[in-house]
Amino acid sequence: MVCIQVQGKTITCDRGENLRQVLLKNDIDLYNGQASVINCRGIGTCGTCAVEIFGEVSQLQWREKARLSIPPHSPQTTRRLACQVKVLGDIKVKKYDGFWGQGSQTVWTES
């Protein structure tokens, strides 16, 4: 089992699980505003599940790289799409403001 620190909570999952699925299964509100209704449901095309991740996760693949290279995201971003990430070790996850999570203000509290 690996640990995910998110929204002031610590949750666990099996190594290799999809981050989006784990967060939603644990009642973590992954989407900002109307993105909770208008999103691609995990296929990696909308970009609304963008988060910042610290720790061991899967490598960036072509679909995620392509989506993160167009506005409002940027090819230089350190954000990842939760729907495309496999959790490989203990991680810490941060969510930012903006419809696509592209903002600069943290929206998840630490405690």
Short mmCIF file of C-alpha atoms in Angstrom, two decimals:
data_model
loop_
_atom_site.label_atom_id
_atom_site.label_comp_id
_atom_site.label_asym_id
_atom_site.label_seq_id
_atom_site.Cartn_x
_atom_site.Cartn_y
_atom_site.Cartn_z
CA MET A 1 0.00 0.00 0.00
CA VAL A 2 1.07 3.56 -0.69
CA CYS A 3 -0.05 6.77 1.03
CA ILE A 4 -1.53 9.85 -0.61
CA GLN A 5 -1.58 13.12 1.33
CA VAL A 6 -4.37 15.24 -0.07
CA GLN A 7 -6.76 17.90 1.18
CA GLY A 8 -5.44 17.51 4.75
CA LYS A 9 -6.09 13.75 4.71
CA THR A 10 -3.97 10.66 4.26
CA ILE A 11 -5.51 7.93 2.16
CA THR A 12 -4.04 4.66 0.95
CA CYS A 13 -4.22 2.72 -2.28
CA ASP A 14 -2.48 -0.11 -4.04
CA ARG A 15 0.66 0.69 -6.01
CA GLY A 16 -0.26 1.33 -9.66
CA GLU A 17 -3.79 2.59 -9.03
CA ASN A 18 -5.14 5.52 -11.04
CA LEU A 19 -4.95 8.75 -9.03
CA ARG A 20 -8.27 10.18 -10.28
CA GLN A 21 -10.16 7.02 -9.38
CA VAL A 22 -8.57 6.84 -5.93
CA LEU A 23 -9.36 10.48 -5.14
CA LEU A 24 -12.98 10.25 -6.29
CA LYS A 25 -13.48 6.93 -4.46
CA ASN A 26 -12.31 8.67 -1.26
CA ASP A 27 -14.68 11.65 -1.70
CA ILE A 28 -11.93 14.10 -2.66
CA ASP A 29 -13.47 16.85 -4.78
CA LEU A 30 -11.03 16.80 -7.69
CA TYR A 31 -12.78 19.37 -9.88
CA ASN A 32 -13.21 23.13 -9.51
CA GLY A 33 -16.68 24.60 -10.01
CA GLN A 34 -18.60 23.37 -13.05
CA ALA A 35 -15.67 21.14 -14.07
CA SER A 36 -17.29 18.56 -11.76
CA VAL A 37 -20.06 18.30 -14.36
CA ILE A 38 -18.17 19.19 -17.53
CA ASN A 39 -15.13 16.91 -17.70
CA CYS A 40 -13.92 14.07 -19.90
CA ARG A 41 -14.49 11.41 -17.20
CA GLY A 42 -10.87 10.31 -17.19
CA ILE A 43 -9.81 9.98 -20.82
CA GLY A 44 -7.26 12.80 -20.58
CA THR A 45 -8.72 15.28 -23.04
CA CYS A 46 -10.21 18.08 -20.94
CA GLY A 47 -7.41 18.91 -18.50
CA THR A 48 -9.70 19.82 -15.59
CA CYS A 49 -8.16 17.29 -13.19
CA ALA A 50 -4.76 19.01 -13.23
CA VAL A 51 -2.93 18.74 -9.91
CA GLU A 52 0.60 19.17 -8.62
CA ILE A 53 2.16 15.96 -7.36
CA PHE A 54 5.19 15.43 -5.16
CA GLY A 55 6.41 11.85 -5.04
CA GLU A 56 6.62 8.77 -7.21
CA VAL A 57 4.09 8.46 -10.03
CA SER A 58 4.04 7.12 -13.58
CA GLN A 59 5.85 8.93 -16.37
CA LEU A 60 4.13 11.51 -18.54
CA GLN A 61 2.60 9.80 -21.61
CA TRP A 62 1.68 11.28 -25.01
CA ARG A 63 -2.01 12.02 -24.28
CA GLU A 64 -1.26 13.89 -21.07
CA LYS A 65 1.72 15.68 -22.60
CA ALA A 66 -0.44 16.82 -25.54
CA ARG A 67 -3.23 18.17 -23.31
CA LEU A 68 -0.86 19.96 -20.96
CA SER A 69 0.88 21.65 -23.90
CA ILE A 70 -2.16 23.75 -24.90
CA PRO A 71 -3.87 26.63 -23.06
CA PRO A 72 -4.80 27.21 -20.39
CA HIS A 73 -2.00 24.79 -19.45
CA SER A 74 1.59 25.19 -20.57
CA PRO A 75 4.30 22.79 -21.76
CA GLN A 76 6.45 24.11 -18.90
CA THR A 77 3.87 23.21 -16.26
CA THR A 78 4.64 20.94 -13.33
CA ARG A 79 0.98 19.94 -13.16
CA ARG A 80 -0.22 16.47 -14.04
CA LEU A 81 -3.63 15.13 -15.04
CA ALA A 82 -4.87 12.93 -12.19
CA CYS A 83 -6.75 10.77 -14.69
CA GLN A 84 -3.51 9.80 -16.44
CA VAL A 85 -1.34 9.20 -13.36
CA LYS A 86 -0.61 5.87 -11.71
CA VAL A 87 0.47 6.12 -8.07
CA LEU A 88 3.78 4.28 -7.62
CA GLY A 89 4.84 5.45 -4.15
CA ASP A 90 3.87 7.81 -1.36
CA ILE A 91 2.75 11.17 -2.78
CA LYS A 92 1.44 14.58 -1.79
CA VAL A 93 -1.16 16.21 -4.07
CA LYS A 94 -2.12 19.89 -4.40
CA LYS A 95 -5.03 21.38 -6.36
CA TYR A 96 -5.05 24.96 -7.61
CA ASP A 97 -7.81 27.37 -8.59
CA GLY A 98 -9.14 28.01 -12.08
CA PHE A 99 -11.56 25.88 -14.07
CA TRP A 100 -8.72 23.63 -15.25
CA GLY A 101 -6.71 23.83 -12.02
CA GLN A 102 -4.26 26.08 -13.84
CA GLY A 103 -4.31 28.94 -11.30
CA SER A 104 -1.77 29.93 -8.70
CA GLN A 105 -3.84 29.73 -5.49
CA THR A 106 -4.06 26.42 -3.62
CA VAL A 107 -7.69 25.35 -3.16
CA TRP A 108 -7.11 22.32 -0.95
CA THR A 109 -6.30 22.98 2.67
CA GLU A 110 -3.43 21.21 4.35
CA SER A 111 -5.26 20.36 7.57
#
